[in-house]
Tab-separated table of C-alpha atoms and ligand atoms in Angstrom:
chain	number	residue	atom	x	y	z
A	783	MET	CA	66.073	45.126	-20.713
A	784	THR	CA	65.902	48.655	-19.325
A	785	GLY	CA	67.591	49.440	-16.228
A	786	PRO	CA	69.232	47.188	-13.517
A	787	LEU	CA	68.323	43.430	-13.240
A	788	VAL	CA	65.592	43.107	-10.648
A	789	ARG	CA	66.854	40.831	-7.972
A	790	PRO	CA	64.103	39.337	-5.566
A	791	ARG	CA	66.779	36.842	-4.378
A	792	ARG	CA	68.250	39.536	-2.264
A	793	LEU	CA	65.395	39.040	0.290
A	794	ARG	CA	66.356	35.376	0.392
A	795	SER	CA	69.912	35.925	1.096
A	796	THR	CA	70.182	35.100	4.666
A	797	ALA	CA	68.091	33.444	7.280
A	798	ALA	CA	67.857	36.775	9.101
A	799	MET	CA	66.768	38.545	5.879
A	800	ARG	CA	64.123	35.744	5.276
A	801	SER	CA	63.029	36.033	8.870
A	802	LEU	CA	62.705	39.930	8.379
A	803	VAL	CA	60.273	39.737	5.428
A	804	ARG	CA	58.409	36.500	6.383
A	805	GLU	CA	54.578	37.097	6.017
A	806	HIS	CA	53.116	34.096	7.757
A	807	THR	CA	53.859	32.191	10.909
A	808	LEU	CA	52.523	29.129	12.636
A	809	ARG	CA	52.033	29.054	16.442
A	810	PRO	CA	51.053	26.033	18.543
A	811	ALA	CA	48.109	28.211	19.567
A	812	ASP	CA	46.961	28.326	15.900
A	813	LEU	CA	46.534	24.325	16.215
A	814	VAL	CA	43.420	22.345	17.181
A	815	LEU	CA	43.975	18.473	18.037
A	816	PRO	CA	41.143	16.231	17.164
A	817	MET	CA	40.922	13.174	19.441
A	818	PHE	CA	39.045	10.083	19.614
A	819	VAL	CA	37.704	8.346	22.778
A	820	ARG	CA	36.304	4.781	22.658
A	821	GLU	CA	33.696	3.530	24.943
A	822	GLY	CA	34.493	0.833	27.216
A	823	ALA	CA	38.203	0.709	26.225
A	824	SER	CA	40.723	-0.673	28.603
A	825	GLU	CA	43.642	0.298	26.523
A	826	ASP	CA	44.561	2.719	23.369
A	827	ARG	CA	43.544	1.136	20.136
A	828	PRO	CA	45.736	2.214	17.254
A	829	ILE	CA	44.113	3.379	14.053
A	830	THR	CA	46.104	1.400	11.326
A	831	SER	CA	45.309	3.806	8.489
A	832	MET	CA	46.604	6.737	10.804
A	833	PRO	CA	49.845	5.643	12.320
A	834	GLY	CA	50.516	7.431	15.663
A	835	VAL	CA	46.773	8.258	16.190
A	836	VAL	CA	44.661	6.186	18.542
A	837	GLN	CA	41.178	5.651	20.034
A	838	HIS	CA	41.832	6.810	23.448
A	839	THR	CA	40.644	5.281	26.753
A	840	MET	CA	39.051	7.997	29.089
A	841	GLY	CA	42.389	7.841	31.083
A	842	SER	CA	44.731	8.378	28.065
A	843	LEU	CA	42.390	11.076	26.679
A	844	VAL	CA	42.842	13.060	29.823
A	845	ARG	CA	46.500	12.658	29.721
A	846	ALA	CA	47.096	13.227	26.028
A	847	ALA	CA	44.871	16.381	26.181
A	848	THR	CA	46.729	17.595	29.050
A	849	GLU	CA	49.927	17.208	27.550
A	850	ALA	CA	48.811	18.825	24.270
A	851	ILE	CA	47.578	21.893	26.238
A	852	GLU	CA	50.807	22.106	28.124
A	853	ARG	CA	52.464	22.268	24.990
A	854	GLY	CA	50.313	25.316	23.942
A	855	VAL	CA	47.739	23.881	21.345
A	856	GLY	CA	44.730	26.185	20.925
A	857	GLY	CA	42.065	23.780	21.619
A	858	VAL	CA	40.975	20.052	21.392
A	859	MET	CA	38.033	18.519	19.251
A	860	LEU	CA	36.641	15.461	20.534
A	861	PHE	CA	34.812	12.532	18.546
A	862	GLY	CA	33.229	9.640	20.388
A	863	VAL	CA	33.277	6.096	19.428
A	864	PRO	CA	30.236	4.349	21.018
A	865	GLU	CA	29.834	0.721	21.899
A	866	HIS	CA	26.250	0.515	20.682
A	867	LYS	CA	24.708	2.385	17.892
A	868	ASP	CA	20.965	2.736	16.594
A	869	ALA	CA	18.991	4.461	14.108
A	870	THR	CA	18.635	7.792	15.809
A	871	GLY	CA	21.970	7.938	17.320
A	872	SER	CA	20.704	7.916	20.959
A	873	GLY	CA	24.388	7.859	22.217
A	874	ALA	CA	24.881	11.310	21.151
A	875	THR	CA	22.418	12.925	23.418
A	876	ASP	CA	22.574	10.393	26.363
A	877	PRO	CA	24.542	12.336	28.977
A	878	ASP	CA	26.234	9.120	29.545
A	879	GLY	CA	27.045	8.567	26.109
A	880	ILE	CA	30.793	8.426	25.395
A	881	LEU	CA	31.380	11.821	23.880
A	882	ASN	CA	29.273	13.594	26.513
A	883	ARG	CA	31.039	11.978	29.353
A	884	ALA	CA	34.502	12.642	27.733
A	885	LEU	CA	33.566	16.392	27.540
A	886	ALA	CA	32.514	16.509	31.187
A	887	ARG	CA	35.752	14.901	32.233
A	888	LEU	CA	37.930	16.996	30.332
A	889	ARG	CA	36.057	20.144	31.344
A	890	ALA	CA	36.244	19.055	35.005
A	891	GLU	CA	40.173	18.484	34.445
A	892	LEU	CA	41.005	21.535	32.483
A	893	GLY	CA	38.383	24.067	33.201
A	894	ASP	CA	38.989	26.875	30.906
A	895	ALA	CA	42.570	26.183	30.298
A	896	THR	CA	41.800	25.235	26.689
A	897	VAL	CA	39.039	25.520	24.221
A	898	LEU	CA	36.978	22.301	24.535
A	899	MET	CA	35.315	21.421	21.116
A	900	ALA	CA	32.701	18.705	20.249
A	901	ASP	CA	31.880	17.198	16.869
A	902	LEU	CA	28.163	17.782	16.729
A	903	CYS	CA	27.208	15.073	14.256
A	904	LEU	CA	25.390	11.906	14.400
A	905	ASP	CA	27.386	9.627	12.113
A	906	GLU	CA	29.389	8.146	14.945
A	907	PHE	CA	26.314	7.163	16.782
A	908	THR	CA	23.937	5.920	14.099
A	909	ASP	CA	23.968	2.183	12.883
A	910	HIS	CA	23.419	3.264	9.279
A	911	GLY	CA	26.680	5.614	9.636
A	912	HIS	CA	24.732	8.740	8.121
A	913	CYS	CA	24.929	12.202	9.746
A	914	GLY	CA	21.422	12.317	10.422
A	915	VAL	CA	18.258	10.349	10.864
A	916	LEU	CA	16.503	8.638	7.869
A	917	ASP	CA	13.083	8.918	6.469
A	918	ASP	CA	10.760	6.027	5.641
A	919	ARG	CA	12.494	5.750	2.160
A	920	GLY	CA	16.086	5.593	3.742
A	921	ARG	CA	16.906	9.270	2.734
A	922	VAL	CA	18.555	11.695	5.319
A	923	ASP	CA	15.724	13.765	6.686
A	924	ASN	CA	17.077	17.270	7.039
A	925	ASP	CA	14.365	18.734	9.369
A	926	ALA	CA	14.050	15.772	11.587
A	927	THR	CA	17.950	15.640	11.843
A	928	LEU	CA	17.811	19.134	13.138
A	929	LEU	CA	15.821	18.333	16.113
A	930	ARG	CA	18.448	15.674	16.953
A	931	TYR	CA	21.191	18.352	16.553
A	932	ARG	CA	19.353	20.749	18.926
A	933	GLU	CA	19.200	17.888	21.671
A	934	MET	CA	22.853	17.077	20.832
A	935	ALA	CA	23.878	20.799	21.228
A	936	LEU	CA	22.346	20.919	24.732
A	937	ALA	CA	23.927	17.675	25.840
A	938	GLN	CA	27.399	18.895	24.843
A	939	ALA	CA	26.936	22.210	26.365
A	940	GLU	CA	25.671	20.814	29.601
A	941	ALA	CA	28.708	18.522	29.473
A	942	GLY	CA	31.015	21.465	29.598
A	943	ALA	CA	32.157	22.110	25.755
A	944	HIS	CA	33.098	25.591	25.013
A	945	LEU	CA	32.799	25.407	21.189
A	946	LEU	CA	30.330	22.914	19.143
A	947	GLY	CA	31.333	21.918	15.659
A	948	PRO	CA	28.078	21.001	13.490
A	949	SER	CA	29.632	18.742	10.916
A	950	GLY	CA	26.747	17.254	9.161
A	951	MET	CA	25.860	19.756	6.506
A	952	MET	CA	22.148	19.907	7.163
A	953	ASP	CA	20.418	23.027	5.860
A	954	GLY	CA	19.811	25.398	8.951
A	955	GLN	CA	22.097	23.544	11.442
A	956	VAL	CA	23.700	26.663	12.593
A	957	ALA	CA	20.500	28.568	13.241
A	958	GLU	CA	18.951	25.577	15.084
A	959	VAL	CA	21.897	24.859	17.394
A	960	ARG	CA	22.069	28.684	18.291
A	961	ASP	CA	18.482	28.888	19.026
A	962	ALA	CA	18.777	25.705	21.132
A	963	LEU	CA	21.652	26.896	23.061
A	964	ASP	CA	20.208	30.442	23.667
A	965	ALA	CA	16.816	29.107	24.745
A	966	ALA	CA	18.543	26.918	27.216
A	967	GLY	CA	20.763	29.881	28.504
A	968	HIS	CA	23.894	28.714	27.171
A	969	LEU	CA	24.713	32.100	25.779
A	970	GLU	CA	28.511	31.586	26.084
A	971	VAL	CA	28.711	28.397	24.060
A	972	ALA	CA	30.116	29.227	20.633
A	973	ILE	CA	29.685	27.476	17.293
A	974	TYR	CA	32.558	26.521	14.925
A	975	ALA	CA	30.408	25.810	11.812
A	976	TYR	CA	31.689	23.153	9.291
A	977	THR	CA	30.940	25.688	6.554
A	978	ALA	CA	32.259	24.219	3.288
A	979	LYS	CA	32.528	20.618	3.837
A	980	TYR	CA	33.136	18.366	0.819
A	981	ALA	CA	32.065	14.777	0.116
A	982	SER	CA	35.552	13.569	0.135
A	983	ALA	CA	37.718	10.528	-0.279
A	984	PHE	CA	40.282	12.074	1.961
A	985	TYR	CA	37.944	11.016	5.023
A	986	GLY	CA	38.794	7.504	4.240
A	987	PRO	CA	40.987	6.749	7.316
A	988	PHE	CA	38.544	8.594	9.622
A	989	ARG	CA	35.922	6.113	8.873
A	990	GLU	CA	38.196	3.483	10.575
A	991	ALA	CA	39.022	5.854	13.360
A	992	VAL	CA	35.501	5.992	14.394
A	993	GLY	CA	34.362	2.464	13.432
A	994	SER	CA	31.869	3.907	10.926
A	995	SER	CA	29.121	1.646	9.653
A	996	LEU	CA	28.239	3.826	6.550
A	997	GLN	CA	27.442	2.111	3.442
A	998	GLY	CA	27.164	4.459	0.436
A	999	ASP	CA	28.340	8.008	0.602
A	1000	ARG	CA	27.283	11.490	1.876
A	1001	ARG	CA	26.798	13.215	-1.378
A	1002	THR	CA	23.250	14.430	-0.760
A	1003	TYR	CA	24.443	16.552	1.931
A	1004	GLN	CA	28.058	17.139	1.810
A	1005	GLN	CA	29.200	19.401	-1.142
A	1006	ASP	CA	30.531	18.289	-4.629
A	1007	PRO	CA	34.243	18.541	-4.894
A	1008	ALA	CA	33.638	20.173	-8.277
A	1009	ASN	CA	32.017	23.240	-6.971
A	1010	GLY	CA	33.699	26.364	-5.429
A	1011	ARG	CA	31.033	28.895	-5.444
A	1012	GLU	CA	28.593	27.167	-3.176
A	1013	ALA	CA	31.250	27.503	-0.584
A	1014	LEU	CA	30.379	31.210	-0.336
A	1015	ARG	CA	26.762	30.398	-0.247
A	1016	GLU	CA	27.176	28.154	2.742
A	1017	LEU	CA	29.365	30.903	4.396
A	1018	ALA	CA	26.849	33.636	3.887
A	1019	LEU	CA	24.242	31.323	5.678
A	1020	ASP	CA	26.309	30.214	8.449
A	1021	VAL	CA	27.418	33.589	9.365
A	1022	ASP	CA	23.693	34.800	9.092
A	1023	GLU	CA	22.703	31.875	11.349
A	1024	GLY	CA	25.306	32.784	13.978
A	1025	ALA	CA	28.425	30.826	13.238
A	1026	ASP	CA	31.199	32.157	15.582
A	1027	LEU	CA	33.930	30.417	13.444
A	1028	VAL	CA	33.831	28.765	10.011
A	1029	MET	CA	35.710	26.021	8.710
A	1030	VAL	CA	36.656	24.644	5.227
A	1031	LYS	CA	37.366	20.906	4.977
A	1032	PRO	CA	39.407	19.059	3.752
A	1033	GLY	CA	42.492	21.257	3.645
A	1034	LEU	CA	45.256	21.041	1.222
A	1035	PRO	CA	43.052	20.049	-1.841
A	1036	TYR	CA	40.867	22.936	-1.040
A	1037	LEU	CA	43.146	25.690	-0.440
A	1038	ASP	CA	41.402	27.655	-3.185
A	1039	VAL	CA	38.098	27.484	-1.458
A	1040	LEU	CA	39.890	28.448	1.882
A	1041	GLN	CA	41.440	31.544	0.234
A	1042	GLU	CA	37.881	32.627	-0.993
A	1043	VAL	CA	36.247	31.869	2.212
A	1044	ALA	CA	38.927	33.619	4.212
A	1045	ALA	CA	38.664	36.717	1.941
A	1046	ALA	CA	34.910	36.949	2.466
A	1047	SER	CA	34.605	35.842	5.967
A	1048	PRO	CA	33.634	38.510	8.845
A	1049	VAL	CA	34.485	35.768	11.488
A	1050	PRO	CA	37.640	33.634	11.900
A	1051	VAL	CA	38.210	30.950	9.534
A	1052	GLY	CA	39.681	27.472	10.145
A	1053	ALA	CA	40.949	24.565	7.969
A	1054	TYR	CA	40.695	20.898	8.769
A	1055	GLN	CA	43.665	18.708	7.558
A	1056	VAL	CA	41.872	15.573	7.450
A	1057	SER	CA	42.615	11.970	8.139
A	1058	GLY	CA	43.573	11.022	4.492
A	1059	GLU	CA	45.973	14.105	4.361
A	1060	TYR	CA	47.686	12.953	7.533
A	1061	ALA	CA	47.834	9.344	6.149
A	1062	MET	CA	49.410	10.532	2.993
A	1063	ILE	CA	52.122	12.391	4.748
A	1064	GLU	CA	52.804	9.481	7.063
A	1065	ALA	CA	53.101	6.918	4.139
A	1066	ALA	CA	55.323	8.927	2.072
A	1067	GLY	CA	57.379	9.850	5.121
A	1068	ALA	CA	57.718	6.524	6.346
A	1069	ASN	CA	58.947	5.476	2.797
A	1070	GLY	CA	61.509	8.155	2.770
A	1071	TRP	CA	59.654	9.709	-0.213
A	1072	VAL	CA	59.252	13.186	1.486
A	1073	ASP	CA	60.909	14.627	4.580
A	1074	ARG	CA	57.976	13.878	6.999
A	1075	ASP	CA	58.723	16.828	9.468
A	1076	ARG	CA	59.312	19.526	6.982
A	1077	THR	CA	56.170	18.250	4.965
A	1078	ILE	CA	53.956	18.586	7.843
A	1079	LEU	CA	55.359	22.130	8.652
A	1080	GLU	CA	55.018	23.235	5.238
A	1081	SER	CA	51.414	21.744	4.761
A	1082	LEU	CA	50.373	23.624	8.194
A	1083	LEU	CA	51.981	26.919	7.055
A	1084	ALA	CA	50.109	26.658	3.613
A	1085	PHE	CA	46.745	26.885	5.640
A	1086	ARG	CA	47.888	30.085	7.221
A	1087	ARG	CA	48.931	31.522	4.051
A	1088	ALA	CA	45.666	30.858	2.365
A	1089	GLY	CA	44.004	32.733	5.313
A	1090	ALA	CA	43.281	30.186	8.103
A	1091	THR	CA	43.359	31.413	11.565
A	1092	THR	CA	43.039	28.186	13.032
A	1093	VAL	CA	44.145	24.731	11.764
A	1094	LEU	CA	42.698	21.295	12.853
A	1095	THR	CA	45.408	18.747	12.459
A	1096	TYR	CA	46.284	15.462	14.022
A	1097	TYR	CA	49.805	16.731	14.167
A	1098	ALA	CA	48.782	19.507	16.617
A	1099	SER	CA	50.137	18.059	19.717
A	1100	GLU	CA	53.473	16.780	18.145
A	1101	VAL	CA	54.165	20.006	16.263
A	1102	ALA	CA	53.655	21.951	19.424
A	1103	GLY	CA	56.031	19.878	21.222
A	1104	TRP	CA	58.690	20.766	18.644
A	1105	TYR	CA	58.093	24.228	19.378
A	1106	ARG	CA	58.757	23.783	23.198
A	1107	ASP	CA	61.691	21.645	22.513
A	1108	GLY	CA	63.199	23.767	20.127
A	1109	LEU	CA	62.615	23.057	16.299
A	1110	PRO	CA	65.328	20.931	14.569
A	1111	ALA	CA	67.540	23.175	12.633
A	1112	PRO	CA	66.001	22.543	9.140
A	1113	LEU	CA	62.568	23.647	10.569
A	1114	ARG	CA	63.480	26.628	12.395
A	1115	GLU	CA	62.587	29.078	9.676
A	1116	PHE	CA	59.005	28.123	9.915
A	1117	ARG	CA	58.561	29.860	13.352
B	2031	PBG	C1	31.518	13.999	10.689
B	2031	PBG	C2	32.983	14.007	10.447
B	2031	PBG	C3	33.752	13.298	9.605
B	2031	PBG	C4	34.972	13.900	9.594
B	2031	PBG	C5	34.999	14.852	10.801
B	2031	PBG	N1	33.779	15.052	11.071
B	2031	PBG	C6	33.621	12.197	8.535
B	2031	PBG	C7	32.755	12.629	7.513
B	2031	PBG	O1	32.210	13.450	7.223
B	2031	PBG	O2	32.614	11.569	6.669
B	2031	PBG	C8	36.361	13.546	8.931
B	2031	PBG	C9	37.633	14.187	9.603
B	2031	PBG	C10	38.858	13.330	8.995
B	2031	PBG	O3	38.816	12.790	7.970
B	2031	PBG	O4	39.984	13.622	9.562
B	2031	PBG	N2	31.329	13.458	11.939
């Protein structure tokens, strides 16, 4: 050894020193709360595989969204659970469909106090459960689906959404949604593109959350978990097509992709901590195998460290509440 021992621990020696040198923070406004609203429901319906998350009635949706916003979350992302499904997902474009009604109701109640987001995808509304419409051989028809997405974008914009989240991974979806919005004069409605979205087992509990009828898988349109490079190709296309924000999904298993996308993106980048990630933290926490609250904050902070500006998480409202109420002592250092 030449010279004195190098001591990085000096910067970790007190809470004040750690606070001084902390690179990343997490604020309630960084978090987006995904929410489910069920058509014809008279009471909230728990989602077994996502303890603490429910399919809301219209009334409880308004209450829970209002509470989340009062706690300071950055936005809410709505998913609809319709009573009836069909081959073209007609409930998605019906102004009286559950998702569009919920958007209109929240916009009327909340105005511009939050960023109101909508999942723009057909899978909740189709009887076959795919994100698009099928051709005569049962394959997802990319270009026919784009026409449905155009209609869906207009229905959601007219209902009052600020930010549309095309999540079906059809080629050209951002360009088509942008064009449909612009042609109808919805110049201010923005697009949060699901840019790198993988065909992931981590969506398992979501299928219960939206009562999905999918048989099979989405591997002909969602990305192969083995691939990193094509995330950058999808990013270039989405930005070129007019995406205002881009997203990487799932979250923790794809931090490498998030980091690369964040480094290359000229627009803000989000990460989606998906249903299976939530379920794993809940299960391990309930068993006492991990400290639930610390694990939640550490996972959310990891997205920020990897370069996410916003994080979609089912924990958004709960975590925002911790900040308002004063974080429990072991958590305070994450601020
Ligand atoms: C598609 C969509 C899915 C999720 C969000 N949007 C399901 C899928 O692609 O299979 C999953 C979210 C989660 O697992 O939390 N509408």
